[in-house]
mmCIF file of C-alpha atoms in Angstrom:
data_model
loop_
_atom_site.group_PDB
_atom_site.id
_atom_site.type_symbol
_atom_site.label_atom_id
_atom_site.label_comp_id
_atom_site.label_asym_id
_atom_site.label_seq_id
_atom_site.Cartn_x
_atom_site.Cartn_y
_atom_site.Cartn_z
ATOM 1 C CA UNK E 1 -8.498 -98.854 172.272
ATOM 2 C CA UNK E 2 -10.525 -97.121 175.322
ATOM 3 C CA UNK E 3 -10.795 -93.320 174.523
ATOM 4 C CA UNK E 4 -9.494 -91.238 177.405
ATOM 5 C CA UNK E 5 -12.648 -89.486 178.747
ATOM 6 C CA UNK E 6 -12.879 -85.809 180.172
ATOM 7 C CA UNK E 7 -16.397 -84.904 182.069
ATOM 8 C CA UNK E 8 -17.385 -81.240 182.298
ATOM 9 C CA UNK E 9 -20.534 -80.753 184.817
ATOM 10 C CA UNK E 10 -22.229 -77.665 184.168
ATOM 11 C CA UNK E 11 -23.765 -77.250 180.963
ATOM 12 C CA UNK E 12 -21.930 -74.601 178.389
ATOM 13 C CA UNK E 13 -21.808 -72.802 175.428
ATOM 14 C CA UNK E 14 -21.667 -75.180 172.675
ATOM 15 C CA UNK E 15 -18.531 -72.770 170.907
ATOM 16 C CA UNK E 16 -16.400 -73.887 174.747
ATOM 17 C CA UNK E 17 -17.009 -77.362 174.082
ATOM 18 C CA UNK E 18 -15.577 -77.238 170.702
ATOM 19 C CA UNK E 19 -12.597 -75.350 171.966
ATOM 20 C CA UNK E 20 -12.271 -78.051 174.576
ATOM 21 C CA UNK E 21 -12.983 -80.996 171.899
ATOM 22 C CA UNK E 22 -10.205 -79.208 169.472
ATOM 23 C CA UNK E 23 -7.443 -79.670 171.991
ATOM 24 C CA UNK E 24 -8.588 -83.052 172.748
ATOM 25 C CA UNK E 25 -9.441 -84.915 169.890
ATOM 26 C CA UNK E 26 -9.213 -88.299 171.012
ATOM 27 C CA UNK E 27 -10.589 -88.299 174.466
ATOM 28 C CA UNK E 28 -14.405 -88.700 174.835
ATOM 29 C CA UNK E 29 -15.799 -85.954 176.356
ATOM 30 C CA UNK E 30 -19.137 -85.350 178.962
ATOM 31 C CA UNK E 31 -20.779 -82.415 179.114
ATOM 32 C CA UNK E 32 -23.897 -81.421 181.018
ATOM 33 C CA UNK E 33 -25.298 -80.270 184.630
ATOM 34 C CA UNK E 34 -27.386 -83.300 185.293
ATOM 35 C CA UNK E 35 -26.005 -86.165 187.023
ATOM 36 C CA UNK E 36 -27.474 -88.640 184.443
ATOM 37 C CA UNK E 37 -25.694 -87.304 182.009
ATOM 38 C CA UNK E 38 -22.121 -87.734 183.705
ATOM 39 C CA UNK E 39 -22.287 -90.139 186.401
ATOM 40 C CA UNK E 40 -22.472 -93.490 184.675
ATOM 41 C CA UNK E 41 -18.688 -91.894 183.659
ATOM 42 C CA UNK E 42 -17.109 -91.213 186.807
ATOM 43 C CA UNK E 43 -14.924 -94.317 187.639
ATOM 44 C CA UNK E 44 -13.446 -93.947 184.259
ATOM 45 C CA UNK E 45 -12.897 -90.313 184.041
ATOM 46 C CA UNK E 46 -9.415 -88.390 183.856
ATOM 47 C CA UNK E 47 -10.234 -85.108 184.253
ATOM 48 C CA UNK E 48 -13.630 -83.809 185.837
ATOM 49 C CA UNK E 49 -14.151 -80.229 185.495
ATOM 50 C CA UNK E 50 -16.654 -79.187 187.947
ATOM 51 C CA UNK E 51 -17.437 -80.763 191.275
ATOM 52 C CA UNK E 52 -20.101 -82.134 192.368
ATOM 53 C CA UNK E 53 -20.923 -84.000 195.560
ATOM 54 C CA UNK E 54 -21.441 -87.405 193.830
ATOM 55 C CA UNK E 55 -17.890 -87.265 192.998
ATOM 56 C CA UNK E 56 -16.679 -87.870 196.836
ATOM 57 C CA UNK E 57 -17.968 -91.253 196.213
ATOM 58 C CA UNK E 58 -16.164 -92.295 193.435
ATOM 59 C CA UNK E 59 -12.280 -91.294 195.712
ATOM 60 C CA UNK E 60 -13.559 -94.252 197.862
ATOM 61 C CA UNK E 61 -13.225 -96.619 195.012
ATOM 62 C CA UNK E 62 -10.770 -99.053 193.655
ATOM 63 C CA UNK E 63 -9.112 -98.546 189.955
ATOM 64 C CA UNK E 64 -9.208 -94.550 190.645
ATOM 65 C CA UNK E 65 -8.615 -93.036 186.887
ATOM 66 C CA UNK E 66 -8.759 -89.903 188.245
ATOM 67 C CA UNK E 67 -5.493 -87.183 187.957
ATOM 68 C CA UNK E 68 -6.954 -83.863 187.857
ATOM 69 C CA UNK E 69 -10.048 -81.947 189.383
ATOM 70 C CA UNK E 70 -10.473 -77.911 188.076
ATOM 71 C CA UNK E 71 -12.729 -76.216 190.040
ATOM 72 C CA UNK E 72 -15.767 -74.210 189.364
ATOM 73 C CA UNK E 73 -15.791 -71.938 192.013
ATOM 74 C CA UNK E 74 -12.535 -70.278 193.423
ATOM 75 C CA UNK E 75 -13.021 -71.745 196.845
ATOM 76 C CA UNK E 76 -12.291 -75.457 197.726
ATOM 77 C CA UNK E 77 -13.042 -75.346 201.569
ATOM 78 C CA UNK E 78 -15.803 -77.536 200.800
ATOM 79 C CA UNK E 79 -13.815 -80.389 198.796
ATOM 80 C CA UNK E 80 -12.205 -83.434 200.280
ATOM 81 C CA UNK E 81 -9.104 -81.983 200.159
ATOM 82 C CA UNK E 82 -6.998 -84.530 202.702
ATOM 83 C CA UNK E 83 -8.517 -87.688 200.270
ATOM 84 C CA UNK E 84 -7.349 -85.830 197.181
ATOM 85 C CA UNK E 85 -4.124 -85.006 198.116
ATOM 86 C CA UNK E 86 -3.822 -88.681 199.044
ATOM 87 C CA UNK E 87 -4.361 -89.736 195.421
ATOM 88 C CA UNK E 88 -2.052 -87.375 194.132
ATOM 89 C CA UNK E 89 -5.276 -85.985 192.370
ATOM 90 C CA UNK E 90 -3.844 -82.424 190.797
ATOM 91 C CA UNK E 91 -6.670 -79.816 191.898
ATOM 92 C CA UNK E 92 -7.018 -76.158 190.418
ATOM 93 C CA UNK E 93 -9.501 -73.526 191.251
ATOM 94 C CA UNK E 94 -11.270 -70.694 189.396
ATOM 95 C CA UNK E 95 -9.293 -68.317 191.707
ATOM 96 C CA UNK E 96 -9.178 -64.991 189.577
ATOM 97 C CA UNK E 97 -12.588 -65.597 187.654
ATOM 98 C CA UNK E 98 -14.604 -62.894 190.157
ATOM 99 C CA UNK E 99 -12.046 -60.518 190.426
ATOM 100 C CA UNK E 100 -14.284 -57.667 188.015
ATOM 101 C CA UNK E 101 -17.411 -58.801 189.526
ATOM 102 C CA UNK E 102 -16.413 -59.267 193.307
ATOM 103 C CA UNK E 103 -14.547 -55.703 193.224
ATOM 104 C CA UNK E 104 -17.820 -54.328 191.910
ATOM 105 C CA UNK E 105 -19.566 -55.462 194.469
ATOM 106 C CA UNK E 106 -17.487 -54.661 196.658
ATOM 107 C CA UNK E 107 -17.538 -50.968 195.756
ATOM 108 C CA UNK E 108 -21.340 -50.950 195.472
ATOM 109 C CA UNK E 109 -21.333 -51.730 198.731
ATOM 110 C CA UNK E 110 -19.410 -49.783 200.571
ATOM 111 C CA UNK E 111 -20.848 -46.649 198.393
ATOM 112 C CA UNK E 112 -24.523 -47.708 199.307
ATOM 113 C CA UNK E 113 -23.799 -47.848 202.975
ATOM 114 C CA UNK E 114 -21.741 -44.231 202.765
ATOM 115 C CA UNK E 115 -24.608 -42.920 200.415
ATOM 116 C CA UNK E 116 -27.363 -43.985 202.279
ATOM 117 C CA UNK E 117 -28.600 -45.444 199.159
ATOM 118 C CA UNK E 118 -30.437 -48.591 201.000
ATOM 119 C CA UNK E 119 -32.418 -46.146 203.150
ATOM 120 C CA UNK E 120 -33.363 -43.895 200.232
ATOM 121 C CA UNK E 121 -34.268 -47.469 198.282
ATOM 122 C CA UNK E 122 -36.999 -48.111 201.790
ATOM 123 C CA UNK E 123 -37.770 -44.570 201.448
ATOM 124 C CA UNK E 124 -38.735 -45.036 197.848
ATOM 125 C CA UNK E 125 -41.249 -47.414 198.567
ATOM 126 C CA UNK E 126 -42.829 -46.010 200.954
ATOM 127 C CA UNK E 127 -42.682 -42.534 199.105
ATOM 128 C CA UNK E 128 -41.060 -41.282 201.780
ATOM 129 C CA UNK E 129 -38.665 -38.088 201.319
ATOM 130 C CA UNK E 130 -36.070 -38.195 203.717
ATOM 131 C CA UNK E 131 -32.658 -36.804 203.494
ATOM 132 C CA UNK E 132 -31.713 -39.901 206.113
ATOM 133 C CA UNK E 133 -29.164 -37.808 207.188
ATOM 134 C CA UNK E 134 -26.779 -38.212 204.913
ATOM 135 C CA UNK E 135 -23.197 -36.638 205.461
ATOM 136 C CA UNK E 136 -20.201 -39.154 204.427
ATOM 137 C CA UNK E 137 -18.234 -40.012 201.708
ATOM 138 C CA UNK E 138 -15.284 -42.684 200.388
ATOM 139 C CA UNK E 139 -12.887 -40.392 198.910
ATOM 140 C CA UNK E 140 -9.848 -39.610 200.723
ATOM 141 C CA UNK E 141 -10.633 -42.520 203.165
ATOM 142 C CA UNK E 142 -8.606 -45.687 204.313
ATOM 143 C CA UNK E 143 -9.751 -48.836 203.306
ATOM 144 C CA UNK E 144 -7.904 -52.459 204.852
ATOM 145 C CA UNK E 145 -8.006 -55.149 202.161
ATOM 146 C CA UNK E 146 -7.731 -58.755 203.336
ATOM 147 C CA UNK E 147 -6.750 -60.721 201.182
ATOM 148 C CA UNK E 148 -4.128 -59.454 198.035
ATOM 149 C CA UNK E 149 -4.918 -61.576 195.169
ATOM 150 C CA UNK E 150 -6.538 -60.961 191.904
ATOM 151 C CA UNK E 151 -9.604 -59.755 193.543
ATOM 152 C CA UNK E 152 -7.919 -57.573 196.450
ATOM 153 C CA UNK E 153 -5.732 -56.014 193.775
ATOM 154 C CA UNK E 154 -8.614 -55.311 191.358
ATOM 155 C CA UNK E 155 -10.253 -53.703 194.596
ATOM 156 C CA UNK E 156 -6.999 -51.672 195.675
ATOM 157 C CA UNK E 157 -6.717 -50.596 191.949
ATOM 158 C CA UNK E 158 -10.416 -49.157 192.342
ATOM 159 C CA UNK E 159 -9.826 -47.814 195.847
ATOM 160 C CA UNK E 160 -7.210 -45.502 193.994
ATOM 161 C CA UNK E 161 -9.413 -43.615 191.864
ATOM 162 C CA UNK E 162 -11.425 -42.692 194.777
ATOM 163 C CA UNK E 163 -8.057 -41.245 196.442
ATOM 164 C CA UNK E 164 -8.271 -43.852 199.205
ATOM 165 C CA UNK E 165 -5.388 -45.133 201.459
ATOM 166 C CA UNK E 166 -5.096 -48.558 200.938
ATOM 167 C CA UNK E 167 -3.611 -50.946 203.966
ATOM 168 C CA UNK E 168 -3.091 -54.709 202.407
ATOM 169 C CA UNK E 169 -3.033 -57.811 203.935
ATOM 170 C CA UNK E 170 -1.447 -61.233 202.832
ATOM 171 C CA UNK E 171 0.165 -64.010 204.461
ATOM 172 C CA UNK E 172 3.455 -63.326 202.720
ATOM 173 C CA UNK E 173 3.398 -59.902 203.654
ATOM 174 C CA UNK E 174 4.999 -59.227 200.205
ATOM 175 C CA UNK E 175 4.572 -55.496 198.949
ATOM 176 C CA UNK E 176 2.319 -54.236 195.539
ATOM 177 C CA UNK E 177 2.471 -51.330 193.286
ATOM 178 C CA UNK E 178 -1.714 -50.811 194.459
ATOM 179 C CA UNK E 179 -0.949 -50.881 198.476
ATOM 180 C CA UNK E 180 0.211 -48.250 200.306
ATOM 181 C CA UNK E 181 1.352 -50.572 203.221
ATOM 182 C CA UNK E 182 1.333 -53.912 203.458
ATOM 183 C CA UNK E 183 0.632 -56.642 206.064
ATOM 184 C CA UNK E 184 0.370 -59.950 207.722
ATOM 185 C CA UNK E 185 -2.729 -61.444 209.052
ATOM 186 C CA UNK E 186 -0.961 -61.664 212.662
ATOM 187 C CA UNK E 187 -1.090 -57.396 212.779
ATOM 188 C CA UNK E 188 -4.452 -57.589 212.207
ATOM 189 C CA UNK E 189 -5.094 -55.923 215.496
ATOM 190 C CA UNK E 190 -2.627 -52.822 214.408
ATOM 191 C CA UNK E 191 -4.509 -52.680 211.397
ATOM 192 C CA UNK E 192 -7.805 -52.499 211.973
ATOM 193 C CA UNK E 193 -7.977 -49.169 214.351
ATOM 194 C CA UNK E 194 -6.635 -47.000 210.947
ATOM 195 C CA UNK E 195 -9.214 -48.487 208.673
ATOM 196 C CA UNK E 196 -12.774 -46.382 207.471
ATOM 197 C CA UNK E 197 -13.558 -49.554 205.322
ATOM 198 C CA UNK E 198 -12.571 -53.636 205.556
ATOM 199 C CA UNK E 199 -12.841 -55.913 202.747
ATOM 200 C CA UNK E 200 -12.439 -59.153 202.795
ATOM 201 C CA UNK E 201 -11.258 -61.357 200.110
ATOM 202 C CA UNK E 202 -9.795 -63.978 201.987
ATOM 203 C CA UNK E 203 -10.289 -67.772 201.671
ATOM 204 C CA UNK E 204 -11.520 -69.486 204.449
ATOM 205 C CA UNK E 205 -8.341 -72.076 206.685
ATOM 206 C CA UNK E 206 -8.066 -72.733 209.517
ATOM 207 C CA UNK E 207 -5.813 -70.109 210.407
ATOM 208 C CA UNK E 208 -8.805 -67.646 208.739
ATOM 209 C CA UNK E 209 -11.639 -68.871 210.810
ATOM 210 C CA UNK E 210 -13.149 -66.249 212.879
ATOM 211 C CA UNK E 211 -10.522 -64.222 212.359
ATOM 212 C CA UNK E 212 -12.477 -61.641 213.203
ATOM 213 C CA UNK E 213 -14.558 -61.905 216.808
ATOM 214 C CA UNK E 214 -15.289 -59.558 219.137
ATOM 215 C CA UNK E 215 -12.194 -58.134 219.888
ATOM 216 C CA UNK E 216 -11.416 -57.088 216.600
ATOM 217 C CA UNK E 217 -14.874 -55.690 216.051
ATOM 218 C CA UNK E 218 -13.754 -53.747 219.119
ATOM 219 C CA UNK E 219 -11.052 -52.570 217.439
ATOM 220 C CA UNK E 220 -12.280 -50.844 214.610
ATOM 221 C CA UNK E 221 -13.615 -47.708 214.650
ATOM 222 C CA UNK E 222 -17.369 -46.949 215.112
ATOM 223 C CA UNK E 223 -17.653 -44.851 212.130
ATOM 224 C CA UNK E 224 -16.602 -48.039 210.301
ATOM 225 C CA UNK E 225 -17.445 -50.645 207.564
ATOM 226 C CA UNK E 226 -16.971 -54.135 207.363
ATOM 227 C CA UNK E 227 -17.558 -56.077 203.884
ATOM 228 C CA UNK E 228 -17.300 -59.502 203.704
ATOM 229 C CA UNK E 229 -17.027 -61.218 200.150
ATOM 230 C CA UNK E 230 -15.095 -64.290 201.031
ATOM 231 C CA UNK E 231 -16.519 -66.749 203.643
ATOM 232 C CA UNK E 232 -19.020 -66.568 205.993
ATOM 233 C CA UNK E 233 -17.401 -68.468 208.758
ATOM 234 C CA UNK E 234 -13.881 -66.036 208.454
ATOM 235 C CA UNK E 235 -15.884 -63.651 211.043
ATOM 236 C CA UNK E 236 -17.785 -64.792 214.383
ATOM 237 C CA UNK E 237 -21.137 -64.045 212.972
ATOM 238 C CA UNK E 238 -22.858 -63.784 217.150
ATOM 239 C CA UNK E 239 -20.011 -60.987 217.444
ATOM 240 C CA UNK E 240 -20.602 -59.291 214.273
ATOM 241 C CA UNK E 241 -24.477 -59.077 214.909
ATOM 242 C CA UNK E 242 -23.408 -57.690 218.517
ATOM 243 C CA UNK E 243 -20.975 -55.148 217.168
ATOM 244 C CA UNK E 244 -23.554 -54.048 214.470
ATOM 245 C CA UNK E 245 -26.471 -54.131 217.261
ATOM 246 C CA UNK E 246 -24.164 -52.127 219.690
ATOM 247 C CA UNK E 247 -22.985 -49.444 217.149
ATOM 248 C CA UNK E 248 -19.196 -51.084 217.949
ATOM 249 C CA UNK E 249 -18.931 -50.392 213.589
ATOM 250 C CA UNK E 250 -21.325 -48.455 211.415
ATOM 251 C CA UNK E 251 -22.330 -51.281 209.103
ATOM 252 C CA UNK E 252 -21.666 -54.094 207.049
ATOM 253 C CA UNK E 253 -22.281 -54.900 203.544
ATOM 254 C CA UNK E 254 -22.859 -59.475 203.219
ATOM 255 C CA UNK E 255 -22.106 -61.703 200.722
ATOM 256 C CA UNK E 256 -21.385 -64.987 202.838
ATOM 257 C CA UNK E 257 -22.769 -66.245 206.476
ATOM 258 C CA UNK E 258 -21.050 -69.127 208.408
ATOM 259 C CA UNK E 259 -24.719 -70.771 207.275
ATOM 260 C CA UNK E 260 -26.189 -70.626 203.640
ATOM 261 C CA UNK E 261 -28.381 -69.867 202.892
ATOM 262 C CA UNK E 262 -28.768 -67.382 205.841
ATOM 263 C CA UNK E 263 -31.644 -68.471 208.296
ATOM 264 C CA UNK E 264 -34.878 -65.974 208.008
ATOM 265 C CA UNK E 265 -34.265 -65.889 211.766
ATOM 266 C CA UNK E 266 -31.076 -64.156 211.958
ATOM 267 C CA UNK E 267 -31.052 -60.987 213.509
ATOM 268 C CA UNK E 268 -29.180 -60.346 210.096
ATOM 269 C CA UNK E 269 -31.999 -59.871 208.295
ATOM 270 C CA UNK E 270 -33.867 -57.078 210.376
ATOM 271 C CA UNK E 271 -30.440 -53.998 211.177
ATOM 272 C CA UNK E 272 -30.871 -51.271 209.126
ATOM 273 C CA UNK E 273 -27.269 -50.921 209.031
ATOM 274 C CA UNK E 274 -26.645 -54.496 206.860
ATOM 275 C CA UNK E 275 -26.986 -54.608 203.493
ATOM 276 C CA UNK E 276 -27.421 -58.369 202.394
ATOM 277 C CA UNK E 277 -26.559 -60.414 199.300
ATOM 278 C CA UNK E 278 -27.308 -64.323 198.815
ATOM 279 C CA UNK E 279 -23.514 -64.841 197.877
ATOM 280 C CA UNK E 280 -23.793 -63.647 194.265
ATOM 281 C CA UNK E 281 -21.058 -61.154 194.188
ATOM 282 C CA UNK E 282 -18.513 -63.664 191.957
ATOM 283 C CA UNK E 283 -22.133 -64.012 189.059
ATOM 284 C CA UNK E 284 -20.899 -62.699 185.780
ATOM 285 C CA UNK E 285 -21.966 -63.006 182.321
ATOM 286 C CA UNK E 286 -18.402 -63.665 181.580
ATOM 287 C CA UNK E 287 -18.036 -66.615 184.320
ATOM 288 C CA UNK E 288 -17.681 -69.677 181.972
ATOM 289 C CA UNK E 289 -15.166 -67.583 179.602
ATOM 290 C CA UNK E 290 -12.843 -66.760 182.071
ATOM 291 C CA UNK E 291 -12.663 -69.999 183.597
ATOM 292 C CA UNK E 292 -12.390 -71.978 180.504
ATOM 293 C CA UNK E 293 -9.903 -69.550 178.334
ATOM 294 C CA UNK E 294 -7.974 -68.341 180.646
ATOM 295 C CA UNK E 295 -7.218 -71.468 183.187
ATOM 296 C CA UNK E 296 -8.587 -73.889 181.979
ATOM 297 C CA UNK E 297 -7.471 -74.466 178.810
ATOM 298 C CA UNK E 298 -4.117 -73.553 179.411
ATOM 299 C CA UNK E 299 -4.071 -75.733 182.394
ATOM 300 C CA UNK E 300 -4.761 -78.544 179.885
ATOM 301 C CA UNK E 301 -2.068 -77.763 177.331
ATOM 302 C CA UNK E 302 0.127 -77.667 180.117
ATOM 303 C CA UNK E 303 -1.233 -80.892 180.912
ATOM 304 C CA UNK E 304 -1.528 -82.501 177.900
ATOM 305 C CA UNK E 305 2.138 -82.312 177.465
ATOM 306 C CA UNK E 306 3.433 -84.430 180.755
ATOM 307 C CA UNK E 307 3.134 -81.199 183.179
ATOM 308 C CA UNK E 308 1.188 -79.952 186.126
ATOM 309 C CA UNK E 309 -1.290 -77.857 185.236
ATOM 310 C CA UNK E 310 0.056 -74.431 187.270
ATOM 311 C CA UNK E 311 -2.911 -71.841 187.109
ATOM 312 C CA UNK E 312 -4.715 -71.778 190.384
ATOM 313 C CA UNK E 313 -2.761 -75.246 191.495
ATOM 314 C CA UNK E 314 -4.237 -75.423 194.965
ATOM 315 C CA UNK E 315 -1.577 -76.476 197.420
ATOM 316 C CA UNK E 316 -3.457 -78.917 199.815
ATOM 317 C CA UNK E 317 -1.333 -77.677 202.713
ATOM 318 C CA UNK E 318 -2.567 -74.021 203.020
ATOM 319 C CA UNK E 319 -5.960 -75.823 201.750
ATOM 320 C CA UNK E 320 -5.851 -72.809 198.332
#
């Protein structure tokens, strides 16, 4: 009898795979980063944790095995998601996973371009002492979060022991305990004139592309900030370099570009009101933990026993 088989590719702790093997005992299971390892295994595979771009070529074959993809990463923008759906292949992300890290990040931002704390980092190597004129601070102040899932609530929650006002925005418009108003995308415009601080968490759509331009650069108020955690291509990046270039906000703190990595020719690079980051504000030391404990291996119980797995199940509609 042919074993059920179960590839995994990224390489991890030897203590996951056993947790994985345990609830599978019968299925053959492929573990490892290199494509050597796993890809003599595709056509036959059930379950591929992990995607990789070799995989797109096994959808276009015959005798597809395939019933369920979890992701790695939390966004799926980049996946096939049309040819998936149209195998019925079940497809979950690691939505959730970043939400300690990303809020982090998020904070050490937005305190680093308040406290001056890039400048006084340039200063420091030049052994320069310069108070860089220094004079703002968070507390007190209204911060827009787009984007209300497990990592714009984590953020919120943080916002509130700073004292901030925090204006949320999700497509459902659907109130939390952590927001002191709440929002749709479409009022993005009434939003953004209130806001000292945006974050945003959202995934990228289509109705998320460039949902910020010019005009709602425009909009926000000079003494501003604009983080951007989620994807590169959710803001015009020509009208965010203008805005930062004309003073339009006060800064911006990077994570993701509409092109990765970031060319060394972008004007990015060289305003000393940017802080960048090579989109490593989701790395943890807890990454492959939270992804296999808490969704994955539920997601497999579930399942294991006749069901859709239901953490994270992306709906290929809204495309997350």
């Amino acid at each position: 009898m042919t074993k059920r088989k179960m590839i995994i590719t990224h390489s991890i702790h030897e203590s996951y795979i056993q947790d994985i093997q345990e609830a599978v005992p019968d299925w053959e299971l492929i573990v490892g980063k290199e494509p050597q390892i796993w890809q003599d295994h595709l056509q036959d595979a059930e379950i591929i944790a992990g995607w990789k771009k070799g995989i797109a070529e096994l959808l276009e074959g015959d005798n597809l095995k395939l019933k369920w993809i979890q992701s790695w990463s939390a966004g799926v923008n980049y996946m096939p998601l049309s040819v998936l759906s149209s195998h019925n292949i079940k497809l979950t992300s690691a939505a959730g996973v970043h939400a300690y890290p990303i809020s982090e990040t998020i904070f050490a931002l937005m305190l680093a371009l308040t406290r001056k704390i890039d400048q006084y980092v340039k200063n420091q190597q030049q052994k320069k002492w310069h108070h860089a004129d220094i004079n703002l601070e968070i507390h007190g102040k209204t911060i827009g979060i787009f984007g209300f899932g497990a990592i714009g609530k984590e953020t919120a929650k943080i916002a509130k022991a700073f004292g901030m006002h925090v204006i949320g925005v999700r497509f459902s418009g659907k109130s939390d305990p952590y927001a002191d108003e709440m929002y749709t995308a479409q009022e993005i415009d009434e939003i953004l004139p209130k806001c000292d601080y945006i974050a945003v968490t959202l995934p990228l759509t289509d109705e998320t592309k460039h949902l910020f331009g010019a005009k709602q650069f425009s909009l926000m108020k000079p003494s501003s900030f604009f983080i951007n955690i989620g994807r590169g291509e959710i803001a015009d990046e020509q009208a965010l370099i203008e805005a930062l270039r004309d003073k339009k906000i006060a800064g911006a703190g990077l994570d993701v570009f509409e092109k990765e990595p970031l060319d060394e020719n972008s004007p990015l690079w060289e305003l000393d009101n940017v802080i960048i980051t090579p989109h490593t504000a989701g790395s943890t030391e807890h990454y492959d933990q939270r992804l296999i404990r808490d969704i994955f291996l539920p997601n497999l119980k579930q399942y294991l026993a006749g069901e859709d797995p239901s953490i994270n199940l992306v709906d290929y509609k809204k495309g997350y």
